[in-house]
XYZ file of C-alpha atoms in Angstrom:
384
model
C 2.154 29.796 33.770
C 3.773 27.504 35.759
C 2.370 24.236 36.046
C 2.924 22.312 39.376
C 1.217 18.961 39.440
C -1.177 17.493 42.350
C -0.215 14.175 44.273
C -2.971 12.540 42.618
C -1.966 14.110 39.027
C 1.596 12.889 39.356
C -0.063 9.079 40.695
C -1.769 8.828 37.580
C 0.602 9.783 35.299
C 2.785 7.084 37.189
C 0.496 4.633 36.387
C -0.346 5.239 32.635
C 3.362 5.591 32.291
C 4.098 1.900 33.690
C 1.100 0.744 31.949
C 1.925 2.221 28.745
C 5.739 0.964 28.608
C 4.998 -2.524 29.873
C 1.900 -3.509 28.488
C 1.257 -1.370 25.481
C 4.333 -0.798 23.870
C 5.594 -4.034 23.500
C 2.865 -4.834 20.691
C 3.123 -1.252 19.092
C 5.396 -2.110 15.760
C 3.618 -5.309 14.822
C 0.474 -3.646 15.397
C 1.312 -1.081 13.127
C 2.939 -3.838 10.790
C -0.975 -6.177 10.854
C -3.019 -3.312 11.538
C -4.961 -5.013 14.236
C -6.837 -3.082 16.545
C -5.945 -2.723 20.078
C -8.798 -4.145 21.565
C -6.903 -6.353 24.223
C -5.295 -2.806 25.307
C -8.795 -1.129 25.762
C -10.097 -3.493 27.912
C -7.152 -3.087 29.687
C -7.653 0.192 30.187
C -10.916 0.358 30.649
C -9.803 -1.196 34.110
C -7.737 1.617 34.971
C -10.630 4.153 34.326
C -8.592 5.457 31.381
C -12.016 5.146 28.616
C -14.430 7.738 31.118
C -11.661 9.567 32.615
C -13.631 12.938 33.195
C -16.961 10.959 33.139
C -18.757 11.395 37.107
C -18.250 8.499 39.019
C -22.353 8.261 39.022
C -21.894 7.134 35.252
C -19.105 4.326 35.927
C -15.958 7.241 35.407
C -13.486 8.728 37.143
C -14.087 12.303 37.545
C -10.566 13.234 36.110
C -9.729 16.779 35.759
C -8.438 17.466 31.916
C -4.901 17.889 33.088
C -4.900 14.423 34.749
C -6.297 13.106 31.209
C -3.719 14.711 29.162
C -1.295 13.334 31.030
C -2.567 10.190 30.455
C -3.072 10.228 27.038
C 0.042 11.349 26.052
C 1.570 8.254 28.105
C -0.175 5.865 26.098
C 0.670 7.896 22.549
C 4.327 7.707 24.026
C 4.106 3.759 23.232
C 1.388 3.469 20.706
C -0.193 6.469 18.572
C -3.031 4.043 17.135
C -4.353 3.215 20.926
C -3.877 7.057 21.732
C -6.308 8.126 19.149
C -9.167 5.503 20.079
C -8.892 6.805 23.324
C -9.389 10.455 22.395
C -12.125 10.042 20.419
C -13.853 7.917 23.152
C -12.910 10.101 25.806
C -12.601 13.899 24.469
C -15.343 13.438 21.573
C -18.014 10.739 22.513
C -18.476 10.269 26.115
C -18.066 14.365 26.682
C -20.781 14.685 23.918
C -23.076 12.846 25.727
C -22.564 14.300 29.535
C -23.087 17.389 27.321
C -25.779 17.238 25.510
C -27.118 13.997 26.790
C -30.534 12.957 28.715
C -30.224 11.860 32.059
C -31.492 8.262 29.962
C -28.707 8.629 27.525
C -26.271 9.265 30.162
C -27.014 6.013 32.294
C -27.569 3.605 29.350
C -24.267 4.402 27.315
C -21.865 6.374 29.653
C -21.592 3.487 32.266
C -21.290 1.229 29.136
C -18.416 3.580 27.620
C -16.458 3.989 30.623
C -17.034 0.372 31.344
C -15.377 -0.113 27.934
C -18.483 -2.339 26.499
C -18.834 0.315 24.011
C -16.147 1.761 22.201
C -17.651 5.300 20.393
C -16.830 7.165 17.383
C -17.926 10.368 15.650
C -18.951 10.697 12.459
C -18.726 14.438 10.564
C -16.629 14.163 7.912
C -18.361 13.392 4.635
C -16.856 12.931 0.996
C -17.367 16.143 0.244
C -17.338 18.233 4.019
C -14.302 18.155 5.163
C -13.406 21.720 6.914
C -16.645 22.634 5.934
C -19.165 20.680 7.855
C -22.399 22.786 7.001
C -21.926 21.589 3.675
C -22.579 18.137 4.652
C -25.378 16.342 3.192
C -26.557 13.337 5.353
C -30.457 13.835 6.179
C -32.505 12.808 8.788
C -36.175 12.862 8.196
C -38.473 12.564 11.540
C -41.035 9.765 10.706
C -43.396 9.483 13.920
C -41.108 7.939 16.503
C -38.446 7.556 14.122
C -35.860 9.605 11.799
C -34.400 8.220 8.374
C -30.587 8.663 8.254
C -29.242 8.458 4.674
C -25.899 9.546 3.442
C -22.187 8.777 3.868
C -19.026 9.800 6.353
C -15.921 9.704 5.913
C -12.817 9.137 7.769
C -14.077 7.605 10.778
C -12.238 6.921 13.045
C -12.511 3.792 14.916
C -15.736 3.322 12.347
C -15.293 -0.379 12.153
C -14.493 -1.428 15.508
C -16.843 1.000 17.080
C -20.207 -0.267 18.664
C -21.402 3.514 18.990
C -21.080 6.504 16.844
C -22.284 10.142 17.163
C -23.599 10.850 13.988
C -24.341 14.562 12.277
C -27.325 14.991 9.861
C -29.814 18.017 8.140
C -32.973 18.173 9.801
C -33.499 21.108 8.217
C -31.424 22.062 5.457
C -32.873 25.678 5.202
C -31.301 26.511 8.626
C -27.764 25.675 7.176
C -25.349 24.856 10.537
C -28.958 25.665 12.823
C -30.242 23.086 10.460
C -28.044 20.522 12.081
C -28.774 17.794 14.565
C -26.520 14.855 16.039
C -27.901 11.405 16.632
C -26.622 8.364 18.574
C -26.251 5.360 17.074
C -25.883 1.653 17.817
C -24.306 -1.012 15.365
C -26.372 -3.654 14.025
C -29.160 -0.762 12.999
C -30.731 -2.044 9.780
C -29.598 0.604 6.826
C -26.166 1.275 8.856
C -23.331 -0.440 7.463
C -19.246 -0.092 7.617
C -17.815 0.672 4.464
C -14.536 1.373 3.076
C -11.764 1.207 5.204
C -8.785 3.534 4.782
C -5.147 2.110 4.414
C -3.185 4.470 5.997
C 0.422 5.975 5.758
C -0.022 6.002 9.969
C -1.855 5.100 12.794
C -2.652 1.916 11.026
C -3.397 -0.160 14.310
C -6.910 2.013 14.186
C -9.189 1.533 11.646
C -10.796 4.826 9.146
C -13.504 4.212 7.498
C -16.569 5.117 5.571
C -20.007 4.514 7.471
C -22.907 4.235 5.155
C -26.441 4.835 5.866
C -29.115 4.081 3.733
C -32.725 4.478 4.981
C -31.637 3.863 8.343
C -33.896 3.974 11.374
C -32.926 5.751 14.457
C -35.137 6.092 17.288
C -36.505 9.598 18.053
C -35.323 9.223 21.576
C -31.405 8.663 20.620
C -31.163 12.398 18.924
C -28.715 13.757 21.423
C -29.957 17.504 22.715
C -32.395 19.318 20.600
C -32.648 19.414 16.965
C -30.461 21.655 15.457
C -28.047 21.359 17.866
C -25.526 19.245 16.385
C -23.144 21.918 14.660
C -22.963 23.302 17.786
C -22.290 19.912 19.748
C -19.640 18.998 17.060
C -17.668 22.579 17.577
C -17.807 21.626 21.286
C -16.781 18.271 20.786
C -13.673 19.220 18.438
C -12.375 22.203 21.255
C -11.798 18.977 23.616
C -10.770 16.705 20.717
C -7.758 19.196 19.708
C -6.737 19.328 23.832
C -6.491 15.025 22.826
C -4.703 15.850 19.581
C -1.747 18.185 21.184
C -1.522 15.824 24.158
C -0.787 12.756 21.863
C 1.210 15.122 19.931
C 3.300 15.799 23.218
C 3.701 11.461 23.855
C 4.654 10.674 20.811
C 7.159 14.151 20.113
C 8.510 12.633 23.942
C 9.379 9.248 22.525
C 11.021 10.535 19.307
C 13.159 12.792 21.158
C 14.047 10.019 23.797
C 14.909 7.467 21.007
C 16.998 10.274 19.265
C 18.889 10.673 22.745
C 19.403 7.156 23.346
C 20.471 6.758 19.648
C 23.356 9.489 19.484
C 24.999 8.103 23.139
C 25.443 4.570 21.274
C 26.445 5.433 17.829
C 29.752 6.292 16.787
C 31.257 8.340 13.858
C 34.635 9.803 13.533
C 36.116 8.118 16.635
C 33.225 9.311 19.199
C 29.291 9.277 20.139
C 28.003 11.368 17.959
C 25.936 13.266 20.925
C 29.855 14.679 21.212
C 29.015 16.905 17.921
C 27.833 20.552 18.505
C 25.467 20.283 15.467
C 23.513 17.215 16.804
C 22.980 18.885 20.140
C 21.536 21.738 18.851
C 18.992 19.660 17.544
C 18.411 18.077 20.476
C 18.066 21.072 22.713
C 15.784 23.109 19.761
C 13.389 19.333 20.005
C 13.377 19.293 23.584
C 12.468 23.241 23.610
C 9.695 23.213 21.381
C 8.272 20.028 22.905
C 8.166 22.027 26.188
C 6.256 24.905 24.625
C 3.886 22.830 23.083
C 3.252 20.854 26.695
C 3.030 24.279 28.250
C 0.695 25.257 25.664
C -1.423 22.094 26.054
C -1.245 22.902 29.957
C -2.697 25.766 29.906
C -5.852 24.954 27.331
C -6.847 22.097 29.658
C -6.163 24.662 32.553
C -8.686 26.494 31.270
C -11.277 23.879 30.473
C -10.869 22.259 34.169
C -11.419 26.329 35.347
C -14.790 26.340 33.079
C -13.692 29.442 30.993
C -13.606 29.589 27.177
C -10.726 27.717 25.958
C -11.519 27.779 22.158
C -8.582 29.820 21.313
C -6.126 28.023 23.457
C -7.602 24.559 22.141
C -6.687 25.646 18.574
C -2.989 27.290 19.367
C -2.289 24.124 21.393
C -3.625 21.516 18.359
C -1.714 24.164 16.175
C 1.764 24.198 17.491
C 1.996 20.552 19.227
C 0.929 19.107 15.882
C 3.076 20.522 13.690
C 5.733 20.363 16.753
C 5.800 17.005 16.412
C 5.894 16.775 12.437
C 9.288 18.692 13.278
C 10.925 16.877 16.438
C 10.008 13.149 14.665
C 11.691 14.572 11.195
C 15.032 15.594 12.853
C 14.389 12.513 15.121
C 15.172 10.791 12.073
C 17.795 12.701 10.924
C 19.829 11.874 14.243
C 19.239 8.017 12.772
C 20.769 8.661 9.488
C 19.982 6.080 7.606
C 19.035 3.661 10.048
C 15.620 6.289 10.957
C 14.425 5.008 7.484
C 14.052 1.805 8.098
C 11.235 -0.193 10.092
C 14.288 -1.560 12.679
C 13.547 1.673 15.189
C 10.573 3.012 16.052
C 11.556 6.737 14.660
C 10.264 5.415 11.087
C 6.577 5.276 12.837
C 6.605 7.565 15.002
C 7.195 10.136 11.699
C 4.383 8.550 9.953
C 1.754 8.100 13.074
C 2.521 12.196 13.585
C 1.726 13.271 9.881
C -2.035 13.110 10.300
C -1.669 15.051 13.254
C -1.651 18.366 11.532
C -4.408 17.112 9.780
C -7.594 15.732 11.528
C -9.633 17.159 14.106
C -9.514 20.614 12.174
C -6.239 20.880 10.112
C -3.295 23.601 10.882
C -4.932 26.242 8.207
C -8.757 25.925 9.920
C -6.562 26.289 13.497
C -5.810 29.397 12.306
C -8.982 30.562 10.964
C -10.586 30.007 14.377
C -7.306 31.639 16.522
C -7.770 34.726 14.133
C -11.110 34.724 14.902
C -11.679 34.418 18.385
C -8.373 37.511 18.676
C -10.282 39.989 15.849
C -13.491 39.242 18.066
C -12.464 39.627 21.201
C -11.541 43.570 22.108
C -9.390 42.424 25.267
C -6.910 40.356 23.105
C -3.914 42.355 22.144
């Protein structure tokens, strides 16, 4: 399929683009170097409409299509990885949770506040011991009259410190198993809700990971978000958008390796010319640029397919799947095209290597991609 981009599709892209070299990239390496979070560029773009892109304008967004957001995002991973993944949690995760599954209550208190960027949100599923397996999480939440009791512990949150909302999963009925599962929303500063560890990272150290513990915690029954029971379900949801977010950043930051490799082998010289002159090295180059396209085509047509309303499960998961570990490729040779100089911390090829690893990773990792592609094909009689 053949992509051809609306005026207003191309306008934004412009703008992220120009945003996202002038004001975002500048700070990237020594935010990766202090690990300090990119707050100054959220409020940023929170003025651009870039934190409720596909939020309705009646809650404070812009009413994006998911093509226009891709684009987007993967402008801002092209400069900074660790700004790119706050957003797509916010955007893909949170704030499409809650126009989801939300009340029309929910919607107006913390939408307008999301887009607004007030409120930056997180999602917490992961636990110590639930990783791909999220009915096997055990965080409770016991209804007590107006109220439910939140105890246990996730893991590998993303944005968990600097968050002031987070989607959280618990059992309201463990006999149900995933039916048993409901999602709450949840405010910082809730007594019994407290940040703990935070992860040091091999990448995307400019956003914080980190535990978030609960312990008797008391949510009010009005902030469960749809009906109890319904949280595996919202979560699955949630993550076919999220891994959209994940292959688009997977696209910005595969762009900016491959750019720097091209920029690279026109300066540098080896045997009495540019080493772009050697057959070898433009292989590479044209096998990078080639997969980078499929993956972007691939990514294209998932969000397509989302904007069209039709199920995009599949497409979600072979878009995550091949962008992510597209990337893990294109930054490695990216390197290679360095030599030596890729290794060190004096070009941005070093972090852009390390920022994709986790790529392949989080949000579902490559193996559970294929678990759910297999699925959805042996399911569905019409596939070939």
């Amino acid at each position: 399929m053949l992509f051809r981009l609306t005026d207003e599709q191309l306008m934004i892209q412009s703008m992220v683009r120009e945003f996202s070299r002038k004001v975002v990239a500048p700070t990237a390496a020594e935010r990766d170097r202090t690990k300090e979070f990119p707050a100054d560029n959220l409020k940023q773009m929170a003025k651009l409409g870039l934190l409720g892109m596909m939020v309705p304008p009646e809650y404070g967004g812009e009413g994006a299509d998911t093509i226009s957001y891709v684009l987007a995002l993967s402008e801002i991973a092209y400069s900074c990885a660790s700004t790119a993944v706050v957003m797509s949690v916010h955007n893909s995760i949170v704030c499409e949770s809650i126009l989801r599954f939300g009340t029309e209550e929910q919607k107006k208190k913390y939408l307008t506040k999301l887009t607004a960027g007030k409120m930056i949100g997180a999602f917490g599923l992961t636990e110590p011991e639930a990783g791909s397996d999220p009915v096997s999480q055990t965080t409770t939440a016991i209804r007590d009259g107006d109220f439910y009791i939140i105890n246990g512990t996730k893991r590998f949150t993303t944005t968990g410190k600097n968050s002031h909302l987070v989607i959280v999963t618990a059992k309201t009925d463990d006999a149900q198993r995933h039916r048993g599962i409901s999602a709450f929303i949840l405010e910082k500063g809730l007594p019994g809700f407290k940040v703990g560890h935070m992860e040091d990272k091999m990448g995307l150290r400019a956003s914080d990971t980190t535990d978030l513990i609960f312990d008797n915690c008391r949510v009010p029954a009005e902030n469960l978000l749809g009906q109890e029971g319904d949280g595996f379900k919202l979560a699955m949801t949630a993550l076919d958008s999220g891994r959209i977010g994940i292959a688009a950043q997977s696209i910005g930051v595969a762009q900016a390796a491959l750019d720097a490799a091209i920029r690279y082998a026109k300066e540098r010289s080896q045997f009495g010319q540019k080493i772009v002159k050697f057959q070898g090295l433009r292989w590479m180059i044209a096998d990078m640029a080639t997969e980078l396209e499929a993956a972007r085509q691939l990514t294209m047509s998932a969000a397509a397919m989302k904007d069209q309303k039709t199920r995009f499960t599949r497409q979600a998961s072979m878009a995550k799947l091949f962008a992510s570990e597209m990337v893990n490729r294109v930054t490695g040779k990216a390197i290679q095209i360095h030599g030596g100089y890729g290794f060190t911390k004096d070009y941005d090829v070093e972090r852009y290597y390390r920022d994709a690893r986790v790529f392949t990773i989080y949000e579902g990792t490559s193996e559970i991609q294929r678990v759910v592609i297999s699925n959805q094909l042996l399911k569905d009689t019409r596939s070939p």
